[in-house]
């Protein structure tokens, strides 16, 4: 009799567990817990996906021998424009990384970008995805003798609350998870403090008057001898650990959204960026600069208005050199050549 009772209780428990697992909230819990090979911070992802009624499915693929990893999580709801919660793809191979950078900057490096929060080695590309680029000590060097690196691209869906601060907690967890899956061995990233989420790549930081830019990553502008043409303003788009960054200089009309004078200085770090400094025949482009940073090429360039009093071609070249030297000092680079 007792044995029969134990069997009955066990059967009832199994039925109860099965019913619990079948419940929508339990399915959501399990899906988030196991998605992206268990790398996701559950509470953060649930906050990002509050517009959906339930999570729908998750997929992930690891090709460690090819240096590739990707994961996708989706949700469902009656008023969603897109079912995508997040998509991450990661690569340790140079060819795949060059392809991703070519997508972010298909023709030139002056396309929209924005910095991620300080302390994270990444940037926001023209599609609004956060890309992170970091060394892989666990993989040694490639066939060309260059240290392996990991590129992780994190994309959040239209109806995901990617402007919420927990988006960084989620993105960092995805980067760390991809590093583990691919044997990269990168130092784990930590989510920065703050109440900011991702921004649109066109939403550069708000310009500040030139006199107030000294403590920014574009503080070199305060010492560059800019001509007094009616009130320069500076927007800092730099991040000292990212593979790219920029400083924007606006005349008063341009800062207010008009057609006024504007200068853009951009830096790119890594051999992937060499195409920005040469033409299709491999000849150096004017108003570009080259250096060596962390064993690879770094390139710098300037673009902007041609009719700025006191800033002709020679003036732009001098400003470009000031920008490049400041960037080099921040990253301990050497061998500057300005064209």
mmCIF file of C-alpha atoms in Angstrom, residues 18-133:
data_model
loop_
_atom_site.group_PDB
_atom_site.id
_atom_site.type_symbol
_atom_site.label_atom_id
_atom_site.label_comp_id
_atom_site.label_asym_id
_atom_site.label_seq_id
_atom_site.Cartn_x
_atom_site.Cartn_y
_atom_site.Cartn_z
ATOM 1 C CA UNK A 18 5.020 18.827 -16.704
ATOM 2 C CA UNK A 19 2.089 21.175 -16.281
ATOM 3 C CA UNK A 20 4.326 23.821 -14.725
ATOM 4 C CA UNK A 21 6.808 23.558 -17.580
ATOM 5 C CA UNK A 22 3.956 23.923 -20.050
ATOM 6 C CA UNK A 23 2.766 27.130 -18.380
ATOM 7 C CA UNK A 24 3.593 30.247 -20.438
ATOM 8 C CA UNK A 25 5.550 31.999 -17.679
ATOM 9 C CA UNK A 26 7.618 28.872 -17.076
ATOM 10 C CA UNK A 27 8.332 28.541 -20.789
ATOM 11 C CA UNK A 28 9.511 32.159 -20.823
ATOM 12 C CA UNK A 29 11.753 31.556 -17.804
ATOM 13 C CA UNK A 30 13.271 28.433 -19.329
ATOM 14 C CA UNK A 31 13.783 29.981 -22.762
ATOM 15 C CA UNK A 32 15.615 33.022 -21.414
ATOM 16 C CA UNK A 33 17.634 30.885 -19.011
ATOM 17 C CA UNK A 34 18.908 28.617 -21.786
ATOM 18 C CA UNK A 35 19.098 31.070 -24.708
ATOM 19 C CA UNK A 36 22.528 32.001 -26.046
ATOM 20 C CA UNK A 37 23.947 28.974 -24.222
ATOM 21 C CA UNK A 38 22.992 30.348 -20.825
ATOM 22 C CA UNK A 39 24.862 33.643 -21.178
ATOM 23 C CA UNK A 40 21.903 36.006 -20.839
ATOM 24 C CA UNK A 41 21.071 37.944 -17.654
ATOM 25 C CA UNK A 42 17.419 36.958 -17.313
ATOM 26 C CA UNK A 43 16.100 39.988 -15.442
ATOM 27 C CA UNK A 44 17.778 42.401 -17.849
ATOM 28 C CA UNK A 45 16.417 40.645 -20.931
ATOM 29 C CA UNK A 46 12.887 40.625 -19.496
ATOM 30 C CA UNK A 47 13.122 44.394 -18.991
ATOM 31 C CA UNK A 48 14.266 44.870 -22.583
ATOM 32 C CA UNK A 49 11.387 42.755 -23.883
ATOM 33 C CA UNK A 50 8.515 44.279 -21.899
ATOM 34 C CA UNK A 51 6.629 45.179 -25.093
ATOM 35 C CA UNK A 52 6.099 41.501 -25.881
ATOM 36 C CA UNK A 53 3.606 39.132 -24.305
ATOM 37 C CA UNK A 54 5.900 36.074 -24.314
ATOM 38 C CA UNK A 55 9.240 34.880 -25.617
ATOM 39 C CA UNK A 56 8.856 32.776 -28.736
ATOM 40 C CA UNK A 57 12.085 30.940 -29.522
ATOM 41 C CA UNK A 58 15.873 31.036 -29.411
ATOM 42 C CA UNK A 59 18.617 29.670 -31.642
ATOM 43 C CA UNK A 60 22.382 29.548 -31.342
ATOM 44 C CA UNK A 61 25.203 28.026 -33.365
ATOM 45 C CA UNK A 62 28.883 27.606 -32.495
ATOM 46 C CA UNK A 63 31.548 26.764 -35.093
ATOM 47 C CA UNK A 64 34.633 26.952 -32.926
ATOM 48 C CA UNK A 65 36.913 25.579 -35.631
ATOM 49 C CA UNK A 66 35.755 28.398 -37.937
ATOM 50 C CA UNK A 67 35.777 31.044 -35.221
ATOM 51 C CA UNK A 68 32.072 31.806 -35.592
ATOM 52 C CA UNK A 69 29.185 32.062 -33.141
ATOM 53 C CA UNK A 70 25.689 33.501 -33.365
ATOM 54 C CA UNK A 71 22.542 33.603 -31.274
ATOM 55 C CA UNK A 72 19.023 34.927 -31.786
ATOM 56 C CA UNK A 73 16.154 35.443 -29.319
ATOM 57 C CA UNK A 74 12.636 36.405 -30.402
ATOM 58 C CA UNK A 75 9.370 37.243 -28.717
ATOM 59 C CA UNK A 76 5.729 37.654 -29.686
ATOM 60 C CA UNK A 77 2.987 40.192 -29.086
ATOM 61 C CA UNK A 78 -0.017 41.745 -30.779
ATOM 62 C CA UNK A 79 1.506 45.145 -31.548
ATOM 63 C CA UNK A 80 5.126 44.306 -32.341
ATOM 64 C CA UNK A 81 6.765 45.681 -35.468
ATOM 65 C CA UNK A 82 9.501 43.045 -35.218
ATOM 66 C CA UNK A 83 9.765 39.811 -33.246
ATOM 67 C CA UNK A 84 13.516 40.236 -32.705
ATOM 68 C CA UNK A 85 14.675 40.727 -29.125
ATOM 69 C CA UNK A 86 18.390 40.409 -29.829
ATOM 70 C CA UNK A 87 20.854 39.030 -32.329
ATOM 71 C CA UNK A 88 24.542 38.507 -31.703
ATOM 72 C CA UNK A 89 27.253 37.326 -34.081
ATOM 73 C CA UNK A 90 30.899 36.867 -33.151
ATOM 74 C CA UNK A 91 34.043 36.164 -35.151
ATOM 75 C CA UNK A 92 37.690 35.475 -34.367
ATOM 76 C CA UNK A 93 38.778 35.224 -38.032
ATOM 77 C CA UNK A 94 40.230 38.255 -39.817
ATOM 78 C CA UNK A 95 38.273 37.657 -43.039
ATOM 79 C CA UNK A 96 34.926 37.628 -41.234
ATOM 80 C CA UNK A 97 35.894 40.680 -39.199
ATOM 81 C CA UNK A 98 36.951 42.590 -42.323
ATOM 82 C CA UNK A 99 33.594 41.737 -43.867
ATOM 83 C CA UNK A 100 31.734 43.132 -40.866
ATOM 84 C CA UNK A 101 33.781 46.338 -40.870
ATOM 85 C CA UNK A 102 33.168 46.666 -44.613
ATOM 86 C CA UNK A 103 29.424 46.471 -43.908
ATOM 87 C CA UNK A 104 29.665 49.150 -41.212
ATOM 88 C CA UNK A 105 31.866 51.374 -43.404
ATOM 89 C CA UNK A 106 31.245 50.255 -47.013
ATOM 90 C CA UNK A 107 32.928 53.170 -48.807
ATOM 91 C CA UNK A 108 34.503 55.536 -46.326
ATOM 92 C CA UNK A 109 34.971 55.838 -42.616
ATOM 93 C CA UNK A 110 32.987 59.053 -42.225
ATOM 94 C CA UNK A 111 29.619 57.287 -42.039
ATOM 95 C CA UNK A 112 27.564 57.714 -38.824
ATOM 96 C CA UNK A 113 28.897 56.105 -35.671
ATOM 97 C CA UNK A 114 28.648 56.767 -31.954
ATOM 98 C CA UNK A 115 30.691 55.702 -28.924
ATOM 99 C CA UNK A 116 29.485 53.159 -26.402
ATOM 100 C CA UNK A 117 29.895 54.009 -22.734
ATOM 101 C CA UNK A 118 33.485 54.631 -21.535
ATOM 102 C CA UNK A 119 35.469 51.544 -20.571
ATOM 103 C CA UNK A 120 33.936 49.291 -23.212
ATOM 104 C CA UNK A 121 35.970 48.534 -26.360
ATOM 105 C CA UNK A 122 33.272 49.230 -28.902
ATOM 106 C CA UNK A 123 31.180 51.614 -30.962
ATOM 107 C CA UNK A 124 27.652 51.894 -32.338
ATOM 108 C CA UNK A 125 27.561 51.374 -36.109
ATOM 109 C CA UNK A 126 25.336 53.069 -38.675
ATOM 110 C CA UNK A 127 22.641 50.409 -38.165
ATOM 111 C CA UNK A 128 22.443 51.030 -34.413
ATOM 112 C CA UNK A 129 24.247 47.797 -33.480
ATOM 113 C CA UNK A 130 26.904 47.835 -30.759
ATOM 114 C CA UNK A 131 30.173 46.287 -31.954
ATOM 115 C CA UNK A 132 32.923 45.214 -29.567
ATOM 116 C CA UNK A 133 36.522 44.442 -30.548
#
